[in-house]
Amino acid sequence: MNSTKDITILGAGSWGTALALVLGDNGHRVRLWGHNAQHMDSIRSDKRNQKYLPEIELPDSIEPTSDLSWAISGVEHIVIAVPTKAIREVLQKVLPLLNRDVIVTHVSKGIEPDTHLRISEIIEEELITPF
């Protein structure tokens, strides 16, 4: 049984990059998505996230991208690691691209500034209720 998974991390900050490193070190293929194309191009060419974790070289198992459609296409797991204030916006972009069989996990903390909803409640509103 092959335990290697295709996993996408949404959020290329220090937390998302660190999680991508751990998952890559554990033998998974990781797509690291960030909204800023220039930042993601820099990560891809430098093999480092110079903005957040400049001292750590990223392994080939991590594929940086700013293409959200490609990032979530065909993956088994999506890990949401974007700042709480951006989660709803990102999920609204993800929904039309989402494969219903994918596992979605969030690793962000806090509540949404305007609604005071927990992350799990935002996910329910944006990804579960529409189905």
XYZ file of N, CA and C in Angstrom:
393
model
N 0.837 -1.179 0.000
C 0.000 0.000 0.000
C 0.886 1.248 0.000
N 0.662 2.124 -0.954
C 1.432 3.356 -1.065
C 0.810 4.408 -0.159
N 1.583 4.939 0.773
C 1.055 5.944 1.696
C 1.355 7.363 1.236
N 1.990 7.524 0.078
C 2.274 8.851 -0.440
C 0.976 9.502 -0.892
N 0.754 10.730 -0.434
C -0.461 11.470 -0.772
C -0.086 12.725 -1.544
N -1.049 13.184 -2.344
C -0.948 14.481 -2.998
C -1.721 15.462 -2.131
N -1.013 16.449 -1.591
C -1.589 17.372 -0.622
C -1.322 18.805 -1.061
N -2.333 19.653 -0.915
C -2.150 21.075 -1.181
C -2.240 21.852 0.116
N -1.289 22.744 0.293
C -1.318 23.703 1.395
C -1.737 25.036 0.789
N -2.857 25.579 1.248
C -3.281 26.908 0.823
C -2.733 27.904 1.835
N -1.748 28.662 1.403
C -1.115 29.636 2.286
C 0.379 29.395 2.338
N 1.134 30.324 1.788
C 2.588 30.157 1.687
C 3.340 31.066 2.641
N 2.735 31.302 3.793
C 3.452 32.042 4.837
C 4.364 31.103 5.593
N 4.823 31.516 6.760
C 5.730 30.675 7.537
C 5.053 29.385 7.992
N 3.803 29.450 8.423
C 3.085 28.273 8.902
C 2.827 27.295 7.760
N 2.293 27.787 6.641
C 2.034 26.913 5.499
C 3.302 26.289 4.943
N 4.367 27.070 4.875
C 5.638 26.554 4.372
C 6.211 25.499 5.319
N 6.125 25.750 6.618
C 6.619 24.773 7.601
C 5.829 23.469 7.500
N 4.527 23.563 7.349
C 3.717 22.347 7.194
C 4.073 21.611 5.905
N 4.295 22.359 4.834
C 4.703 21.738 3.569
C 6.015 20.986 3.742
N 6.949 21.555 4.491
C 8.229 20.891 4.751
C 8.027 19.579 5.506
N 7.205 19.598 6.534
C 6.956 18.383 7.319
C 6.290 17.317 6.448
N 5.288 17.710 5.685
C 4.602 16.742 4.822
C 5.539 16.204 3.745
N 6.355 17.085 3.161
C 7.341 16.642 2.168
C 8.364 15.699 2.765
N 8.818 16.008 3.981
C 9.778 15.134 4.668
C 9.178 13.766 4.990
N 7.865 13.705 5.068
C 7.183 12.443 5.338
C 6.777 11.710 4.061
N 7.333 12.144 2.940
C 7.164 11.403 1.695
C 5.970 11.796 0.847
N 5.286 12.871 1.189
C 4.133 13.293 0.405
C 4.549 14.290 -0.672
N 3.742 14.359 -1.724
C 3.921 15.369 -2.765
C 3.046 16.559 -2.365
N 3.664 17.724 -2.252
C 2.972 18.889 -1.708
C 2.958 20.027 -2.720
N 1.771 20.573 -2.917
C 1.623 21.792 -3.702
C 1.408 22.922 -2.698
N 2.266 23.902 -2.750
C 2.198 25.043 -1.842
C 1.640 26.223 -2.624
N 0.406 26.634 -2.279
C -0.257 27.712 -3.007
C -0.187 29.022 -2.239
N 0.095 30.081 -2.978
C 0.037 31.432 -2.450
C -0.596 32.338 -3.488
N -1.267 33.376 -3.043
C -2.006 34.250 -3.960
C -1.104 35.189 -4.756
N 0.106 35.435 -4.281
C 0.998 36.377 -4.941
C 1.913 35.629 -5.922
N 1.651 35.823 -7.205
C 2.395 35.084 -8.239
C 3.891 35.369 -8.180
N 4.268 36.602 -7.947
C 5.691 36.957 -7.892
C 6.378 36.245 -6.724
N 5.719 36.212 -5.571
C 6.274 35.523 -4.408
C 6.437 34.029 -4.693
N 5.425 33.430 -5.304
C 5.475 31.994 -5.583
C 6.531 31.676 -6.642
N 6.696 32.554 -7.632
C 7.758 32.368 -8.627
C 9.131 32.423 -7.958
N 9.276 33.325 -6.999
C 10.527 33.441 -6.258
C 10.809 32.168 -5.459
N 9.789 31.641 -4.801
C 9.966 30.398 -4.040
C 10.372 29.258 -4.976
N 9.710 29.191 -6.126
C 10.016 28.123 -7.078
C 11.454 28.238 -7.589
N 11.894 29.440 -7.943
C 13.244 29.586 -8.514
C 14.341 29.497 -7.457
N 14.095 30.022 -6.260
C 15.106 30.021 -5.197
C 15.133 28.733 -4.378
N 14.045 27.954 -4.461
C 13.881 26.764 -3.610
C 13.890 27.157 -2.133
N 13.470 28.397 -1.862
C 13.380 28.931 -0.498
C 12.233 29.931 -0.444
N 11.614 30.021 0.713
C 10.629 31.069 0.951
C 11.388 32.209 1.629
N 12.010 33.053 0.796
C 12.890 34.115 1.297
C 12.176 35.074 2.250
N 10.877 35.230 2.082
C 10.124 36.174 2.910
C 9.868 35.645 4.318
N 9.653 34.341 4.463
C 9.248 33.793 5.751
C 10.226 32.801 6.378
N 10.856 31.954 5.568
C 11.806 30.963 6.096
C 13.035 30.914 5.193
N 13.781 32.007 5.131
C 14.873 32.093 4.152
C 16.013 31.113 4.370
N 16.183 30.623 5.572
C 17.318 29.744 5.865
C 17.074 28.288 5.485
N 15.851 27.957 5.076
C 15.518 26.551 4.818
C 15.304 26.303 3.328
N 16.067 25.346 2.788
C 15.889 24.957 1.388
C 14.710 24.004 1.269
N 13.862 24.252 0.275
C 12.691 23.414 0.071
C 13.037 22.219 -0.818
N 12.566 21.040 -0.453
C 12.840 19.849 -1.261
C 12.016 19.855 -2.554
N 12.413 19.013 -3.487
C 11.710 18.910 -4.763
C 10.273 18.413 -4.609
N 9.955 17.811 -3.466
C 8.593 17.308 -3.240
C 7.587 18.433 -3.034
N 8.062 19.673 -2.881
C 7.179 20.827 -2.701
C 7.150 21.628 -3.997
N 5.951 21.805 -4.535
C 5.772 22.541 -5.778
C 5.019 23.843 -5.505
N 5.718 24.974 -5.485
C 5.054 26.258 -5.263
C 4.236 26.681 -6.478
N 3.083 27.309 -6.239
C 2.237 27.770 -7.334
C 1.318 28.888 -6.877
N 0.924 29.715 -7.811
C -0.117 30.708 -7.551
C -1.373 30.366 -8.352
N -1.350 29.235 -9.035
C -2.493 28.770 -9.834
C -3.388 27.903 -8.948
N -4.467 28.481 -8.450
C -5.344 27.785 -7.520
C -5.992 26.555 -8.147
N -6.390 26.658 -9.383
C -7.021 25.523 -10.067
C -6.073 24.333 -10.113
N -4.834 24.570 -10.534
C -3.849 23.484 -10.572
C -3.531 22.990 -9.169
N -3.446 23.916 -8.217
C -3.071 23.550 -6.849
C -4.009 22.516 -6.248
N -5.296 22.622 -6.536
C -6.240 21.693 -5.905
C -6.710 20.580 -6.834
N -6.293 20.611 -8.077
C -6.709 19.596 -9.035
C -6.106 18.224 -8.707
N -6.971 17.270 -8.431
C -6.541 15.891 -8.237
C -5.873 15.572 -6.912
N -5.829 16.508 -5.987
C -5.207 16.210 -4.699
C -6.195 15.496 -3.782
N -5.652 14.793 -2.801
C -6.473 14.048 -1.855
C -6.803 14.863 -0.613
N -5.923 15.790 -0.275
C -6.085 16.609 0.928
C -5.794 18.066 0.599
N -6.563 18.956 1.207
C -6.291 20.385 1.149
C -6.161 20.871 2.586
N -5.056 21.538 2.871
C -4.824 22.097 4.193
C -4.907 23.620 4.063
N -5.803 24.223 4.818
C -5.989 25.671 4.769
C -5.110 26.311 5.837
N -4.137 27.093 5.374
C -3.193 27.751 6.284
C -3.084 29.240 5.979
N -4.182 29.818 5.515
C -4.199 31.255 5.243
C -4.636 31.994 6.501
N -4.324 33.285 6.600
C -4.791 34.045 7.755
C -6.317 34.007 7.863
N -6.810 34.019 9.075
C -8.242 33.913 9.328
C -9.037 34.931 8.523
N -8.558 36.148 8.435
C -9.310 37.185 7.727
C -9.447 36.906 6.229
N -8.636 36.001 5.681
C -8.678 35.696 4.248
C -9.358 34.365 3.934
N -9.735 33.605 4.937
C -10.265 32.259 4.702
C -11.522 32.267 3.836
N -12.489 33.102 4.158
C -13.736 33.115 3.389
C -13.470 33.431 1.913
N -12.652 34.429 1.654
C -12.335 34.807 0.278
C -11.675 33.651 -0.477
N -10.728 32.982 0.150
C -10.048 31.857 -0.492
C -11.027 30.706 -0.730
N -11.861 30.395 0.255
C -12.826 29.299 0.097
C -13.823 29.579 -1.022
N -14.215 30.832 -1.190
C -15.128 31.183 -2.280
C -14.485 30.940 -3.638
N -13.175 31.094 -3.719
C -12.457 30.801 -4.962
C -12.260 29.298 -5.147
N -12.138 28.580 -4.050
C -11.907 27.131 -4.087
C -13.173 26.373 -4.483
N -14.321 26.789 -3.977
C -15.564 26.023 -4.142
C -15.844 25.568 -5.576
N -15.800 26.448 -6.578
C -16.124 25.977 -7.931
C -15.102 24.999 -8.505
N -13.938 24.913 -7.891
C -12.861 24.047 -8.380
C -12.763 22.743 -7.599
N -13.551 22.636 -6.538
C -13.380 21.573 -5.560
C -13.937 20.235 -6.011
N -13.133 19.196 -5.791
C -13.581 17.820 -5.969
C -14.251 17.421 -4.666
N -15.435 16.946 -4.733
C -16.200 16.643 -3.527
C -15.533 15.596 -2.636
N -14.678 14.758 -3.185
C -14.056 13.684 -2.414
C -12.781 14.102 -1.680
N -12.416 15.337 -1.748
C -11.191 15.796 -1.111
C -11.418 16.020 0.391
N -10.366 15.788 1.162
C -10.410 16.049 2.605
C -9.865 17.459 2.826
N -10.618 18.268 3.559
C -10.214 19.643 3.845
C -9.950 19.769 5.342
N -8.777 20.307 5.665
C -8.381 20.521 7.053
C -7.932 21.965 7.190
N -8.230 22.571 8.318
C -7.705 23.919 8.542
C -6.741 23.901 9.717
N -5.759 24.772 9.644
C -4.757 24.867 10.706
C -4.628 26.306 11.195
N -5.584 27.130 10.801
C -5.583 28.525 11.244
C -6.313 28.633 12.566
N -6.049 29.701 13.278
C -6.727 29.908 14.554
C -7.416 31.261 14.532
N -8.350 31.419 15.428
C -8.998 32.702 15.564
C -10.429 32.693 15.076
N -11.000 33.884 15.013
C -12.361 34.056 14.528
C -12.356 35.107 13.423
N -13.356 35.024 12.559
C -13.465 35.977 11.461
C -13.771 37.364 12.032
N -13.026 38.376 11.614
C -13.177 39.696 12.218
C -14.603 40.268 12.198
N -15.288 40.220 11.067
C -16.605 40.863 10.980
C -17.742 40.034 11.555
N -17.677 38.714 11.377
C -18.799 37.859 11.794
C -18.583 37.187 13.140
N -17.341 37.125 13.593
C -16.963 36.429 14.828
C -17.235 34.920 14.755
N -17.237 34.380 13.529
C -17.407 32.939 13.340
C -16.064 32.237 13.492
N -16.124 30.996 14.015
C -14.931 30.151 14.057
C -14.608 29.688 12.642
N -13.379 29.234 12.448
C -12.944 28.762 11.127
C -13.855 27.630 10.643
N -14.170 26.698 11.522
C -15.024 25.571 11.134
C -16.399 26.046 10.662
N -16.909 27.118 11.233
C -18.208 27.647 10.811
C -18.112 28.316 9.443
N -16.991 28.972 9.177
C -16.781 29.574 7.854
C -16.694 28.473 6.797
N -15.947 27.419 7.104
C -15.824 26.291 6.172
C -17.189 25.680 5.913
N -17.976 25.508 6.942
C -19.322 24.951 6.759
C -20.155 25.834 5.835
N -20.125 27.127 6.072
C -20.899 28.052 5.240
C -20.443 28.049 3.782
N -19.148 28.025 3.564
C -18.609 28.197 2.218
C -18.419 26.901 1.435
N -18.137 25.782 2.116
C -17.833 24.546 1.392
C -18.843 23.433 1.601
N -19.462 23.361 2.754
C -20.352 22.233 3.033
C -21.789 22.566 2.670
N -22.301 23.687 3.119
C -23.689 24.070 2.852
C -23.983 24.150 1.359
N -23.107 24.710 0.510
C -23.424 24.782 -0.913
C -23.623 23.415 -1.592
N -22.995 22.367 -1.036
C -23.172 21.038 -1.616
C -24.516 20.510 -1.230
